[in-house]
Coordinates of C-alpha atoms in Angstrom, one line a residue:
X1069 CA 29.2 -1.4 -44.4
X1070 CA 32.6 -0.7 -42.9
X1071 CA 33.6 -2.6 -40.1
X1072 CA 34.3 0.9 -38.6
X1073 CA 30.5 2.1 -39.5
X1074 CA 29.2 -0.8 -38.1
X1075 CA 31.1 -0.7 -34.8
X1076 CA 29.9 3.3 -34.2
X1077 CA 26.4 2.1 -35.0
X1078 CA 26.6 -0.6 -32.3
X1079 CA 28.3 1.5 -29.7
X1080 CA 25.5 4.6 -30.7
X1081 CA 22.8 2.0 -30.2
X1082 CA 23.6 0.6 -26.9
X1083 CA 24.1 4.2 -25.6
X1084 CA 20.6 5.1 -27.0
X1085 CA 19.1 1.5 -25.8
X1086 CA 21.0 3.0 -22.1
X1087 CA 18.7 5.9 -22.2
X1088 CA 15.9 4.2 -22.0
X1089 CA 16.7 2.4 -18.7
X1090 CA 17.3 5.9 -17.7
X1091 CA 14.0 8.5 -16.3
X1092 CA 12.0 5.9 -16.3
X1093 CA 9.2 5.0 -13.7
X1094 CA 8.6 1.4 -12.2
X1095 CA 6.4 0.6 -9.2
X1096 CA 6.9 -0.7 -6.6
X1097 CA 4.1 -2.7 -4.5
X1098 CA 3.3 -2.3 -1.2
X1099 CA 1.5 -4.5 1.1
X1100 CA 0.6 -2.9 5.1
X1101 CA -0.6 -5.8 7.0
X1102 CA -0.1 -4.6 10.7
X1103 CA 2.5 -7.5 11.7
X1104 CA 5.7 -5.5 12.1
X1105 CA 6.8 -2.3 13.7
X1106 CA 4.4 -2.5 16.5
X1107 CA 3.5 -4.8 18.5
X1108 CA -0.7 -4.5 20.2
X1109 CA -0.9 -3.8 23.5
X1110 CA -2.2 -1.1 26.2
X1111 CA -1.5 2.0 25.3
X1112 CA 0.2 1.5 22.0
X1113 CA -1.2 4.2 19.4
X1114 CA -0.8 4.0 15.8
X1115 CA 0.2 7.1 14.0
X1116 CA 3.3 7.6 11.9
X1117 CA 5.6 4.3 12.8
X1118 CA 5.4 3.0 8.9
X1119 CA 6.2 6.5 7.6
X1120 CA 9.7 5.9 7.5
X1121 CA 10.3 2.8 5.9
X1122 CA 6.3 2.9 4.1
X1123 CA 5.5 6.4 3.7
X1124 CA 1.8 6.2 5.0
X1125 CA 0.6 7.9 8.6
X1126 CA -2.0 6.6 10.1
X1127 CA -4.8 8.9 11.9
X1128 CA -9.0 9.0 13.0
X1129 CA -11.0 11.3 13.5
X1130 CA -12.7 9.9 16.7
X1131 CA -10.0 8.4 19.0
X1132 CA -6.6 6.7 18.9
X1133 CA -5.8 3.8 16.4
X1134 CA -4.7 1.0 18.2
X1135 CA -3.2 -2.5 17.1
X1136 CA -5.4 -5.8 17.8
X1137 CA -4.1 -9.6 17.6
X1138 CA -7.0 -11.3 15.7
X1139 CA -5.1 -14.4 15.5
X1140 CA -7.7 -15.9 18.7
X1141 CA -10.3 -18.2 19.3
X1142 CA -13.9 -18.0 21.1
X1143 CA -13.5 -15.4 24.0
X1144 CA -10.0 -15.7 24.1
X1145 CA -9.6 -13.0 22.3
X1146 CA -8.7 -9.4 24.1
X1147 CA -11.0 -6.4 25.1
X1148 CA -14.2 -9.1 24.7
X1149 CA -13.7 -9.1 20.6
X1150 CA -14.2 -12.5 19.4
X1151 CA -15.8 -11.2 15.9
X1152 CA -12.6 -9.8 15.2
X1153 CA -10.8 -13.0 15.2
X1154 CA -9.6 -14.4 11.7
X1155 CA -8.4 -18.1 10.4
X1156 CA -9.3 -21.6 9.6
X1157 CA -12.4 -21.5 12.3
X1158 CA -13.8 -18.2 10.3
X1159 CA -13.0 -19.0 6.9
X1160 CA -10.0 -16.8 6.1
X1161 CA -6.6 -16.9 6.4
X1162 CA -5.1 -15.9 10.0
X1163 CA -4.6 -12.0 9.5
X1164 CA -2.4 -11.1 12.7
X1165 CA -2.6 -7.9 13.9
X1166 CA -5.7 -5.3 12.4
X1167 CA -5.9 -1.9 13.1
X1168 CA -8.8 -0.4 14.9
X1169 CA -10.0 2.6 16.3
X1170 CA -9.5 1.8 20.2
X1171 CA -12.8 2.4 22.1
X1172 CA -11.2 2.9 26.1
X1173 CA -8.1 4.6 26.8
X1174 CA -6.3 4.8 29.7
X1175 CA -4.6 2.6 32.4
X1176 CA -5.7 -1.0 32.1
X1177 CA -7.8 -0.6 29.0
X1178 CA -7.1 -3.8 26.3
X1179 CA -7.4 -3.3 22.5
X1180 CA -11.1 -2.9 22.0
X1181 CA -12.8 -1.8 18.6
X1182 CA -14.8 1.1 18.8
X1183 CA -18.9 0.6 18.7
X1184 CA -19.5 4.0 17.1
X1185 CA -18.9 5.2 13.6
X1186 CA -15.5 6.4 13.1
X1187 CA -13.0 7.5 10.2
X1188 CA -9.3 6.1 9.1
X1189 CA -7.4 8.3 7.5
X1190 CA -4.2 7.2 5.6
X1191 CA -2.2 10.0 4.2
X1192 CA 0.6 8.9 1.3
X1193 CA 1.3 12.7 1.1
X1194 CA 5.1 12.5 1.6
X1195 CA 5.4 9.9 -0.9
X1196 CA 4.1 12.3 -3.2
X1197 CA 0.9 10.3 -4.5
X1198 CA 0.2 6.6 -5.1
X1199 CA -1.7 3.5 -7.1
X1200 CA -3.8 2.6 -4.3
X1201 CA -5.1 -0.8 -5.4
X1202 CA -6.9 -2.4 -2.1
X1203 CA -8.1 -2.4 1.3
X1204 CA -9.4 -5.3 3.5
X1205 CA -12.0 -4.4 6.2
X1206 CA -12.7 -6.9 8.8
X1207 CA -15.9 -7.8 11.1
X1208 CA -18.3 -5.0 9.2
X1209 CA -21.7 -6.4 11.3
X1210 CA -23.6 -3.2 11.5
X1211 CA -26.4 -1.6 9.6
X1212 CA -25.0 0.9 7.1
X1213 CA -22.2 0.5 4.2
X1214 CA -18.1 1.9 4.2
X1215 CA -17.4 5.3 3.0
X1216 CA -14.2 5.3 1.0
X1217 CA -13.3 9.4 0.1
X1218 CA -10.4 9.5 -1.7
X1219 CA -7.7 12.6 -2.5
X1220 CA -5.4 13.2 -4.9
X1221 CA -3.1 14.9 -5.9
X1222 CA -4.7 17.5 -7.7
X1223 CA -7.0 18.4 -4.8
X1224 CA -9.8 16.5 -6.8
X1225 CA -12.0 13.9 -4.4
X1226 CA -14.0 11.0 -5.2
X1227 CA -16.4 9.2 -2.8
X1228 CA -17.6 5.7 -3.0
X1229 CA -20.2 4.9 -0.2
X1230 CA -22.6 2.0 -1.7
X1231 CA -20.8 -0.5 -1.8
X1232 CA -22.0 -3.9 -1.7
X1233 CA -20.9 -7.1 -1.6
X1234 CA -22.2 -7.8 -5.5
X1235 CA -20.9 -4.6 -6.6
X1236 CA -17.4 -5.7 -8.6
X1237 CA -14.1 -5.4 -6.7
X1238 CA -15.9 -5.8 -3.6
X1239 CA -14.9 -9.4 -2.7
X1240 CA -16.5 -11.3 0.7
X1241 CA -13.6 -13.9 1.4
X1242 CA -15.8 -16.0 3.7
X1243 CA -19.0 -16.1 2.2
X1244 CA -20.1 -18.1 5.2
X1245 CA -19.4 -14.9 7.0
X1246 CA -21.1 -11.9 6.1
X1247 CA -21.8 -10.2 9.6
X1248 CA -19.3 -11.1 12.1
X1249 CA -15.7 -12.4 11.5
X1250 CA -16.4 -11.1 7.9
X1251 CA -13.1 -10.3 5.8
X1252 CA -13.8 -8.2 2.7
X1253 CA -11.7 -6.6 0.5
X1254 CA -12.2 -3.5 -1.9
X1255 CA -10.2 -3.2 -4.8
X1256 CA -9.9 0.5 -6.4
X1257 CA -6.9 0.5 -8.6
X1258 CA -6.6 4.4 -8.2
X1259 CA -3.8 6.5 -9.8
X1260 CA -2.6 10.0 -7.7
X1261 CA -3.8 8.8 -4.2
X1262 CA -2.7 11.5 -1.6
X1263 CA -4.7 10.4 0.9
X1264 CA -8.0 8.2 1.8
X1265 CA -10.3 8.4 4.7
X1266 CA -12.4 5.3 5.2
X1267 CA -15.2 5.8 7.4
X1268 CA -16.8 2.3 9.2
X1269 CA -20.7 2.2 10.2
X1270 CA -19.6 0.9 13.7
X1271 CA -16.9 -1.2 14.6
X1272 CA -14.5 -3.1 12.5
X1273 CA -11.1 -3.2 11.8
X1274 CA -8.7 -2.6 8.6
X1275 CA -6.9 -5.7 8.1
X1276 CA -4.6 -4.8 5.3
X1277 CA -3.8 -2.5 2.2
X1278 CA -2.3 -2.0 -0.8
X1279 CA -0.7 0.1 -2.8
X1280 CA 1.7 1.3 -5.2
X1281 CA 4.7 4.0 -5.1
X1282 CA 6.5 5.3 -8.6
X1283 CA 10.4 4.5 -8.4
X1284 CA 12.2 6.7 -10.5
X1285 CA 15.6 6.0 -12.0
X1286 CA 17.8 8.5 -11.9
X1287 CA 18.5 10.8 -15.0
X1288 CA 21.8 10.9 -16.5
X1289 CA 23.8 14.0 -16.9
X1290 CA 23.2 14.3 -20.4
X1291 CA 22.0 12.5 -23.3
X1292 CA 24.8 13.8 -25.6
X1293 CA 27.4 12.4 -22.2
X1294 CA 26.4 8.9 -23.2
X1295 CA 26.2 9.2 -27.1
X1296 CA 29.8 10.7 -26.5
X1297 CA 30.8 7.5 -24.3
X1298 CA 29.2 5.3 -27.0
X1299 CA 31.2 6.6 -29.7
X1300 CA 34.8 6.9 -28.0
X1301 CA 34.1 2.8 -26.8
X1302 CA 33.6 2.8 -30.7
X1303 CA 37.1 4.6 -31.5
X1304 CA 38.8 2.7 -28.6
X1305 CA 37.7 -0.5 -30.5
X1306 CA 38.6 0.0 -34.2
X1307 CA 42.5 1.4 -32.9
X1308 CA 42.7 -1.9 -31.1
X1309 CA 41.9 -3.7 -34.2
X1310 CA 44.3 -1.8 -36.1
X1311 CA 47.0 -2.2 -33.9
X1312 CA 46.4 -5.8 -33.8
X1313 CA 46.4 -5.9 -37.8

């Protein structure tokens, strides 16, 4: 083969092997743990202060989401919660703030899960749709099972509400734990999440989640713009070796 040949072949391929890093899709993960953005307190509701740099908003259908600091011991922890307090003592790792549904509102009320039943909705709408892989759902001591209802993105729902702790992808992190100061997590794995509403039995908390979004590279102009570049590189190279013959 001509050196000529060979040098259009290797410019044509690299263009070609260029269009592949091109359109494609690649995910990236996502882990919501409650630790940054906002800090618990009175007063403090939840609602869209990770859409701009996760995409989610946070709502329930009952009353306002509020953060709590389960990093506590005994009855130190606020609003009278000590079940909802994670680390070494309870057999999990420390999980900082959780997300509840805030029992009292108004002046002087602490963060303080909610005794009645009550729904968390996370909408990934405006990310288009998701891989939602996992929740974590702390202190789940009351008769009755999660209700997981999942969206997507062709309007399609799918409900999982029996759950238990031998069921696979439902994993009990502190065995020693089951009732209160429990940490479970729930692993889906779910393509074309829009949205998911997780409805507790009582109180509880929603330690963490995870998920992932589709980052897409952009497209080129053309194909036949870099199969052109490929093959002018090509030219540009065999004149130089002439000249230098």
């Amino acid at each position: 083969m001509s050196q000529a040949k060979q040098l259009t072949k290797l410019a044509v391929g690299s263009a070609i092997a260029a269009l592949g890093l091109f359109g494609a899709d690649s995910a990236l993960a996502v882990k919501i743990d409650f630790d940054e953005a906002v800090a618990p307190g009175t007063g403090v509701a939840v609602t869209d202060q990770w859409e701009a740099d996760y995409g989610v908003k946070f709502s329930s259908s009952t009353k306002e989401l509020w953060l709590y600091n389960s990093d506590c011991s005994g009855n130190t922890c606020t609003g009278d919660d000590p079940d909802l307090a994670t680390g070494a003592a309870f057999g999990t790792d420390s999980q900082g703030n959780v997300l509840i549904i805030q029992e009292n509102l108004g002046a002087g009320a602490e963060p303080d899960d909610n005794n009645g039943r009550g729904t968390f909705t996370f909408d990934f709408s405006s990310l288009g749709s998701v891989l939602f892989e996992n929740i974590a759902l702390l202190d789940l001591d009351e008769a009755g099972l999660p209700k997981f209802e999942f969206t997507f993105a062709d309007g399609l729902t799918q409900v999982f509400s029996n759950l238990n702790d031998s069921d696979a992808g439902v994993t009990l992190l502190n065995p020693s734990r089951p009732k209160n100061n429990s940490l479970r997590e729930y692993a889906f794995n779910l393509e074309n999440v829009v949205k998911l509403d997780v409805t507790l039995p009582g109180s509880g908390a929603v330690a963490y989640l995870q998920y992932q979004e589709a980052e897409t590279v952009p497209e080129p102009a053309t194909v036949l713009s870099l199969l052109a570049f490929g093959a002018l590189g090509a030219t540009g190279l065999i004149k130089r070796k002439q000249k230098e013959c």
